[in-house]
mmCIF file of C-alpha atoms and ligand atoms in Angstrom:
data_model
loop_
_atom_site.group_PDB
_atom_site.id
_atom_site.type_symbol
_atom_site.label_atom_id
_atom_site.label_comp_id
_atom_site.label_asym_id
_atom_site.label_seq_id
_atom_site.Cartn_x
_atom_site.Cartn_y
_atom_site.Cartn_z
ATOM 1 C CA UNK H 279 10.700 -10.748 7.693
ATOM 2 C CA UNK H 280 7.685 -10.552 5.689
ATOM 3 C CA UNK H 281 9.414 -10.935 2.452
ATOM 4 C CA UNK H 282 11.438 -14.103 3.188
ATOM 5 C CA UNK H 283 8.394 -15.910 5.391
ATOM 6 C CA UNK H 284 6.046 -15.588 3.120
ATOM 7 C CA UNK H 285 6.807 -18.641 1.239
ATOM 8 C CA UNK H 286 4.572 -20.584 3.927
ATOM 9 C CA UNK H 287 1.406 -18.504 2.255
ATOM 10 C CA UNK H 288 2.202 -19.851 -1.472
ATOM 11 C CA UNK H 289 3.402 -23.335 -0.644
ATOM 12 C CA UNK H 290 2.198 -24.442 2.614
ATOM 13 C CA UNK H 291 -0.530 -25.206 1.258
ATOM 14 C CA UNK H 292 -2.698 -26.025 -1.628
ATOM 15 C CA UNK H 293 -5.628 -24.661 -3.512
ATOM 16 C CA UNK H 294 -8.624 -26.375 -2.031
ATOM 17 C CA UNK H 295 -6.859 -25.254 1.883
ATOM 18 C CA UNK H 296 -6.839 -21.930 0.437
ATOM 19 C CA UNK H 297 -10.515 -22.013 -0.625
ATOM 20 C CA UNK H 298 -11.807 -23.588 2.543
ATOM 21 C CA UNK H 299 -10.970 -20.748 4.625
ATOM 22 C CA UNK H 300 -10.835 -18.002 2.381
ATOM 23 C CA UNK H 301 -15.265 -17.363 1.888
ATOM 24 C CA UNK H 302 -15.158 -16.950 5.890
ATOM 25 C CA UNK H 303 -12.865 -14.144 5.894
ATOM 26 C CA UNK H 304 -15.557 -12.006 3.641
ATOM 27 C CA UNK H 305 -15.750 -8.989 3.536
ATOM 28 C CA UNK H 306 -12.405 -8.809 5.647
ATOM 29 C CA UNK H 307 -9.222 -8.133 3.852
ATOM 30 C CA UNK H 308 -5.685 -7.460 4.775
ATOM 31 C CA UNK H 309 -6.474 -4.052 3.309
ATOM 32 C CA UNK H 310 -8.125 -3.450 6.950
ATOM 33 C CA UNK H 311 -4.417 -4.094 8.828
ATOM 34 C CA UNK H 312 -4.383 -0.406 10.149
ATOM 35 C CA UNK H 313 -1.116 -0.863 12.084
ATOM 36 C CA UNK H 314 -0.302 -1.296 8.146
ATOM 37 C CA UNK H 315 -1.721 2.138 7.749
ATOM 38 C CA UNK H 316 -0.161 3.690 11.106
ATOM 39 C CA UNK H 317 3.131 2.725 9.844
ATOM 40 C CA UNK H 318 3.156 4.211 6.495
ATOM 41 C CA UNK H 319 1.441 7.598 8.183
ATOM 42 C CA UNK H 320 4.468 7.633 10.208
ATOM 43 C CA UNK H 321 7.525 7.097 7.780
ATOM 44 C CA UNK H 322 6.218 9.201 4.919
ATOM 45 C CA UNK H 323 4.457 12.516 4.410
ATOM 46 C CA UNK H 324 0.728 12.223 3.390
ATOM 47 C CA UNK H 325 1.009 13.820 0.275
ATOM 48 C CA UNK H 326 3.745 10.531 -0.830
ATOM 49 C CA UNK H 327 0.509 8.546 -0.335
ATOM 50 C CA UNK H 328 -1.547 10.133 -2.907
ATOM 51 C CA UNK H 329 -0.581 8.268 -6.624
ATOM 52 C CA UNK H 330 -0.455 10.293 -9.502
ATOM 53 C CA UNK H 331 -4.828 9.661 -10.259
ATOM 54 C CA UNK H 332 -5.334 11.478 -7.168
ATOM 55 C CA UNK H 333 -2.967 14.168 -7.301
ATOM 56 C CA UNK H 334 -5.069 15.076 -10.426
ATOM 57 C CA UNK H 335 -8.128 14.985 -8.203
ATOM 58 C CA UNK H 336 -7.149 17.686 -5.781
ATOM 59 C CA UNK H 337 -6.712 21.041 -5.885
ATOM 60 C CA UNK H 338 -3.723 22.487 -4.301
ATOM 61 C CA UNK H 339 -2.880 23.345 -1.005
ATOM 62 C CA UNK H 340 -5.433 20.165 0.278
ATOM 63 C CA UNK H 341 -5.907 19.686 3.965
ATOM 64 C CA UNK H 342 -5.314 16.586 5.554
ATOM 65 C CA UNK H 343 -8.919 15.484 5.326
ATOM 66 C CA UNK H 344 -8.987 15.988 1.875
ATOM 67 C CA UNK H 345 -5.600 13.803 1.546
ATOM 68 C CA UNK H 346 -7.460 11.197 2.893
ATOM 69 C CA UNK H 347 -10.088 10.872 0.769
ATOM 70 C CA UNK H 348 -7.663 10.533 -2.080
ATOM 71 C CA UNK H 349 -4.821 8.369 -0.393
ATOM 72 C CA UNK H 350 -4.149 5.326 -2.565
ATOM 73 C CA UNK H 351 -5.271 2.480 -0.308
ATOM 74 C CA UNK H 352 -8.790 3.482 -0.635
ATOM 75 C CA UNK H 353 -8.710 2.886 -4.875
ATOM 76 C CA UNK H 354 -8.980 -0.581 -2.797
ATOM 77 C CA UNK H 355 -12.607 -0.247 -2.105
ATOM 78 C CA UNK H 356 -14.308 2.677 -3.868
ATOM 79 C CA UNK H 357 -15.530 3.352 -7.199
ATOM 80 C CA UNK H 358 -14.019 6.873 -7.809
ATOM 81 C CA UNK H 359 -16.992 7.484 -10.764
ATOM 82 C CA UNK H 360 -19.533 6.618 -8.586
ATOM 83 C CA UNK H 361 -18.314 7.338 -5.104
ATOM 84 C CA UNK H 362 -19.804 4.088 -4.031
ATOM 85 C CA UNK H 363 -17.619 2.097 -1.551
ATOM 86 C CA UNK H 364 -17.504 -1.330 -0.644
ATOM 87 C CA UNK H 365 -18.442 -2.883 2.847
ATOM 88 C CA UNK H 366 -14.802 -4.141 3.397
ATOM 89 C CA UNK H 367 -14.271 -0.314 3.366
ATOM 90 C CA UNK H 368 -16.782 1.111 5.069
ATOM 91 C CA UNK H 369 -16.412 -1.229 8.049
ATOM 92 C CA UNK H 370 -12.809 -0.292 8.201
ATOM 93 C CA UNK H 371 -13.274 3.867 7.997
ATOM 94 C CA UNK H 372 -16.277 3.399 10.580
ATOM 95 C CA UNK H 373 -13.333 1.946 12.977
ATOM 96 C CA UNK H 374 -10.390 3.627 12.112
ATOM 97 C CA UNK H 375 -10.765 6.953 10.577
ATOM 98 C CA UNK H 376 -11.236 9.717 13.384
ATOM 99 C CA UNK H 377 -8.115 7.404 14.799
ATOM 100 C CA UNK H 378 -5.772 7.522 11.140
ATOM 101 C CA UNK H 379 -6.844 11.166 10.725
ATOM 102 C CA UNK H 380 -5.608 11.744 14.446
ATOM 103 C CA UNK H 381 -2.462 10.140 13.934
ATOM 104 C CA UNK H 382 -1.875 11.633 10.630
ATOM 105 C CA UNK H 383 -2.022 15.363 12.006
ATOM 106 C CA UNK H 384 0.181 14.126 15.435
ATOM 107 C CA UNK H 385 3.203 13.123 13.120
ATOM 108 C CA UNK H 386 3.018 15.966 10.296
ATOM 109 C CA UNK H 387 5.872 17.280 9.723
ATOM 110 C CA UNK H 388 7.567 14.809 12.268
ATOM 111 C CA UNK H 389 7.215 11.802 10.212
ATOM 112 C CA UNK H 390 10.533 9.565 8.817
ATOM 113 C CA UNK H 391 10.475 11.556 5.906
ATOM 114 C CA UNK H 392 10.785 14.728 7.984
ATOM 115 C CA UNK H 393 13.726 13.998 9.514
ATOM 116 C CA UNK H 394 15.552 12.708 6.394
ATOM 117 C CA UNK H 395 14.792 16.201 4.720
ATOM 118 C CA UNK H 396 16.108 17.998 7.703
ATOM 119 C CA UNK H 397 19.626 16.616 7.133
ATOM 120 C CA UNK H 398 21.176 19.193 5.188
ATOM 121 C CA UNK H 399 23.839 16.473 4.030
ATOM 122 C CA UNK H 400 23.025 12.742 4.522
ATOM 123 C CA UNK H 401 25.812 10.444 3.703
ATOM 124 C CA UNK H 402 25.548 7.854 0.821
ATOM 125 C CA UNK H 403 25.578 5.121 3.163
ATOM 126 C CA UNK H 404 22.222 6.734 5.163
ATOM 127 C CA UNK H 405 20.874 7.711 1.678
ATOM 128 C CA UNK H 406 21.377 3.755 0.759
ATOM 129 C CA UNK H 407 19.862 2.319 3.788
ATOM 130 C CA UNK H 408 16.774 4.462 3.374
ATOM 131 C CA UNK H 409 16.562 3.630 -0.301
ATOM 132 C CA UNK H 410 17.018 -0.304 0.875
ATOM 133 C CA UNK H 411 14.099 0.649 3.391
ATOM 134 C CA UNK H 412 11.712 1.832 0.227
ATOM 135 C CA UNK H 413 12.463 -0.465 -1.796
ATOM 136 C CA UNK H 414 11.826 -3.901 0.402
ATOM 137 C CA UNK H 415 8.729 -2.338 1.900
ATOM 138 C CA UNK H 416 7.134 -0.781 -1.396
ATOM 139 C CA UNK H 417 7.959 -2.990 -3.859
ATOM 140 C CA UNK H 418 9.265 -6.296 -2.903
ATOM 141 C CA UNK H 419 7.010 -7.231 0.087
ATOM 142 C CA UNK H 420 3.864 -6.191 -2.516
ATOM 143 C CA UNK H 421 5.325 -8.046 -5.221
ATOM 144 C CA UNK H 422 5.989 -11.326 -2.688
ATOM 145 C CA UNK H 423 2.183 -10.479 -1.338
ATOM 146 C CA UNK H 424 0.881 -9.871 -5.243
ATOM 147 C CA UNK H 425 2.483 -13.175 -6.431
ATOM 148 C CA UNK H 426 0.929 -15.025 -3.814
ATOM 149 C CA UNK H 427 -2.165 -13.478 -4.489
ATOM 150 C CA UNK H 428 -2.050 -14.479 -8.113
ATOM 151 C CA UNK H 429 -1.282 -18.105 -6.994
ATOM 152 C CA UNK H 430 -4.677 -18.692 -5.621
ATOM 153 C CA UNK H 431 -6.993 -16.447 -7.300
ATOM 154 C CA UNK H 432 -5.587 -16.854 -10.852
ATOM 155 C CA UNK H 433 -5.104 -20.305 -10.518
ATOM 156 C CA UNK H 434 -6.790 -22.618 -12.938
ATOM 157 C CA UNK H 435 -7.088 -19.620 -15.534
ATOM 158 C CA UNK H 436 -9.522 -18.531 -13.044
ATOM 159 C CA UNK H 437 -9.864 -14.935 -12.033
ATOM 160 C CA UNK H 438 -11.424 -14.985 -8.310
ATOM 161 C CA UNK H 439 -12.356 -12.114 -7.237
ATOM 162 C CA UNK H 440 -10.677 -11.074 -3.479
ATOM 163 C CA UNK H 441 -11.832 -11.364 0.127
ATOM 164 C CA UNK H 442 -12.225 -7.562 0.136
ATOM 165 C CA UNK H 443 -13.600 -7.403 -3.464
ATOM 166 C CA UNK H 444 -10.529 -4.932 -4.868
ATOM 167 C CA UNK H 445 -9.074 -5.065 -8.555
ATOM 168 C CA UNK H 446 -6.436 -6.660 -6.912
ATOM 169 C CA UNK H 447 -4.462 -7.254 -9.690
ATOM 170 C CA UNK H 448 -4.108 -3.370 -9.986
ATOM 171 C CA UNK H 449 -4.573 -2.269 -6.903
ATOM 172 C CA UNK H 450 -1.506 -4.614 -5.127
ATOM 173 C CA UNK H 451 1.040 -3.770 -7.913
ATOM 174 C CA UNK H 452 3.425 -1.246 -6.379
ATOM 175 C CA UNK H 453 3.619 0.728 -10.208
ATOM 176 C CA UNK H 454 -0.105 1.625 -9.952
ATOM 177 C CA UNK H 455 0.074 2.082 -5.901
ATOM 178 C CA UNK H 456 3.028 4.106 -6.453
ATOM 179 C CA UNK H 457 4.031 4.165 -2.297
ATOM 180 C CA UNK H 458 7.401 5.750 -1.598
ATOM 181 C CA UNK H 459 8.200 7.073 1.381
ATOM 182 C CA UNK H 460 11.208 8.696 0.157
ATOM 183 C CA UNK H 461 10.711 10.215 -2.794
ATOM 184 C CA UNK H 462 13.654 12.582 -3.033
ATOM 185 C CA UNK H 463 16.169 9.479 -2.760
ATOM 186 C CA UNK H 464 15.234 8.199 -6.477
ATOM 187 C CA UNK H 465 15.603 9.668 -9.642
ATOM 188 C CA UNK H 466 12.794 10.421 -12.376
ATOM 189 C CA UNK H 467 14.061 7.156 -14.471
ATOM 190 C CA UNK H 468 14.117 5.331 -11.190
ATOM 191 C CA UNK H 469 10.372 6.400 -10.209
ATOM 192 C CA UNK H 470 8.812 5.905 -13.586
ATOM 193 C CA UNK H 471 10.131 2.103 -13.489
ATOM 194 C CA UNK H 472 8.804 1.781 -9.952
ATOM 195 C CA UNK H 473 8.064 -1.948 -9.602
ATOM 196 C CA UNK H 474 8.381 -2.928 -13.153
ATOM 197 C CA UNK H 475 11.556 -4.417 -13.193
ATOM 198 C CA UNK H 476 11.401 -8.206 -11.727
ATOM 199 C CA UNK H 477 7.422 -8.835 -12.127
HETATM 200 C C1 LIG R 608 -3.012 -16.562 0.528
HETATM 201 C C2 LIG R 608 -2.697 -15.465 1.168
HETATM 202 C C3 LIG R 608 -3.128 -14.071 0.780
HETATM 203 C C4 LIG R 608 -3.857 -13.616 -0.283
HETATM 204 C C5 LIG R 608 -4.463 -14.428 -1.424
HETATM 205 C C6 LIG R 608 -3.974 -12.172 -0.138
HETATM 206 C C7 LIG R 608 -4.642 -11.324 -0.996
HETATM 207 C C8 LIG R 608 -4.819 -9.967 -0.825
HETATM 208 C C9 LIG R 608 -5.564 -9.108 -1.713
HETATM 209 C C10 LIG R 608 -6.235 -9.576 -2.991
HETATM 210 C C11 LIG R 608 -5.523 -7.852 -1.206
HETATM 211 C C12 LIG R 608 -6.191 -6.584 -1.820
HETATM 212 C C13 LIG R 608 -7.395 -6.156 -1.044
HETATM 213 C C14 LIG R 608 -8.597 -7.063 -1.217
HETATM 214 O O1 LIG R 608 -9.342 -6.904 -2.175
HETATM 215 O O2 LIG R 608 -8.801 -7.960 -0.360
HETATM 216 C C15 LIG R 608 -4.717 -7.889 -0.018
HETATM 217 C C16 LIG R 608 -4.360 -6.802 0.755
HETATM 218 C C17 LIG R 608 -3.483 -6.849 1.818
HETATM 219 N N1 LIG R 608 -2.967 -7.975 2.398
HETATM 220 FE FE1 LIG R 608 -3.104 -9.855 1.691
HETATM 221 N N2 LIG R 608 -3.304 -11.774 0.998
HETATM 222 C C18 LIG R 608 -2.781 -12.896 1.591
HETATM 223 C C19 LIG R 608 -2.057 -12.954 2.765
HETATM 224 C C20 LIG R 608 -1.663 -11.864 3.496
HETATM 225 C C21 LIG R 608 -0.837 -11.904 4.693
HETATM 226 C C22 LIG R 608 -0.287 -13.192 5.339
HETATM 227 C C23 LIG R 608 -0.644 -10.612 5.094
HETATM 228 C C24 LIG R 608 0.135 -10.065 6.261
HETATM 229 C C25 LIG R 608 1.083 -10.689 6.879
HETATM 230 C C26 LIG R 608 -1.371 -9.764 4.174
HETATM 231 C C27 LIG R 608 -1.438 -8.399 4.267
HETATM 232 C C28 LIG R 608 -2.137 -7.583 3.422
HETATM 233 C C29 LIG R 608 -2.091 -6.129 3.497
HETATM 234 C C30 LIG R 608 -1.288 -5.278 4.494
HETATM 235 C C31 LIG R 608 -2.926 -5.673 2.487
HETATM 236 C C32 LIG R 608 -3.138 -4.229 2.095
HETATM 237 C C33 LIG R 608 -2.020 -3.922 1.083
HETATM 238 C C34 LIG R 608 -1.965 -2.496 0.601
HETATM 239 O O3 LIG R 608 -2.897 -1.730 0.798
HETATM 240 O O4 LIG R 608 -0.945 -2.162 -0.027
HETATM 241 N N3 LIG R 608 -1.960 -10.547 3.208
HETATM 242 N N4 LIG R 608 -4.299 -9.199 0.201
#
């Protein structure tokens, strides 16, 4: 649904609309959705949220807390050589931590993910549906929602910085976010073009 309404964002209406609204809406950010967050807690295992800067971080054998700190969504509002964080970030942890953290421990090992691996052998035509699953929600809806982006903050050879202050242009592409809730479904070639292909 997301992918094929989203049109409305880009063309419904035009660049001064866009900029009339959009100073209000600091620090917020649709970074702070956490039924965004709830959802991806529940289909994949925490460790799929970590990309492949903070897998390096960590040690092994982390426990969820320490997952957290390195999950990918948070490259959205902290300065890993520093520590520092932005407001947009802090306001959203003060809220919704304990309450992610919570969730995240009530669903291990019971998450989407979970059950896919417990099927000894899925059939091709599960095995496609959950691919189709992956693919619209971790790279085409953040491709549609990066393009968009792009369209009003990169207009005019600008570069505008976001409501929540994030390298957006990084941090929405899904090759540096790296989200897949099903990792064992693609191959090595498959993963290491994650995203790359239609941007
Ligand atoms: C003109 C419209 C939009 C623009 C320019 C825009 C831009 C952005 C940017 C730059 C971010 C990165 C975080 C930040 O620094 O703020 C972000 C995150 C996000 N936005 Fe939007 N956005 C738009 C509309 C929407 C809409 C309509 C939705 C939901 C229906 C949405 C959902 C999200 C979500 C869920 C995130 C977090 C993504 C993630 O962590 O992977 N955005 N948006």
């Amino acid at each position: 649904m997301l992918i094929s309404s989203f049109d409305i964002m880009k063309d419904g209406m035009d660049y001064n609309d866009y900029n009339s609204f959009r100073t209000i809406l600091t620090p917020a950010s649709g970074f702070q959705s956490a039924q965004f967050r709830f959802l991806e807690l529940s289909c994949t295992r925490l460790e799929n949220l970590v990309n492949d800067e903070g897998k390096k971080r960590m040690g092994p054998k982390p426990k969820v807390e320490t997952l957290f700190e390195h999950l990918y969504w948070k490259d959205a509002g902290v300065n890993r050589k520093t520590g520092k964080k932005t407001l947009t970030l802090i306001d959203f942890e003060q809220r919704y931590l304990d309450s992610l953290i919570a969730h995240a421990k009530k669903v291990r090992r019971k998450t989407v993910e979970d059950k896919l691996l417990e099927i000894s052998e899925p059939s091709t035509a599960l095995k496609e549906k959950f691919r189709e699953f992956d693919r619209l929600y971790n790279i085409e809806w953040p491709l549609v929602h990066l393009r968009t982006a792009a369209h009003y903050l990169n207009s005019k050879g600008e570069n505008k910085t976001a409501t929540g202050g994030s390298e957006w242009k990084k941090y929405l592409h899904p090759k540096y976010q790296q989200r897949k809730f099903f990792p064992s479904l693609w191959s090595k070639e498959e993963k290491s073009k994650w995203g790359t292909e239609h941007f």
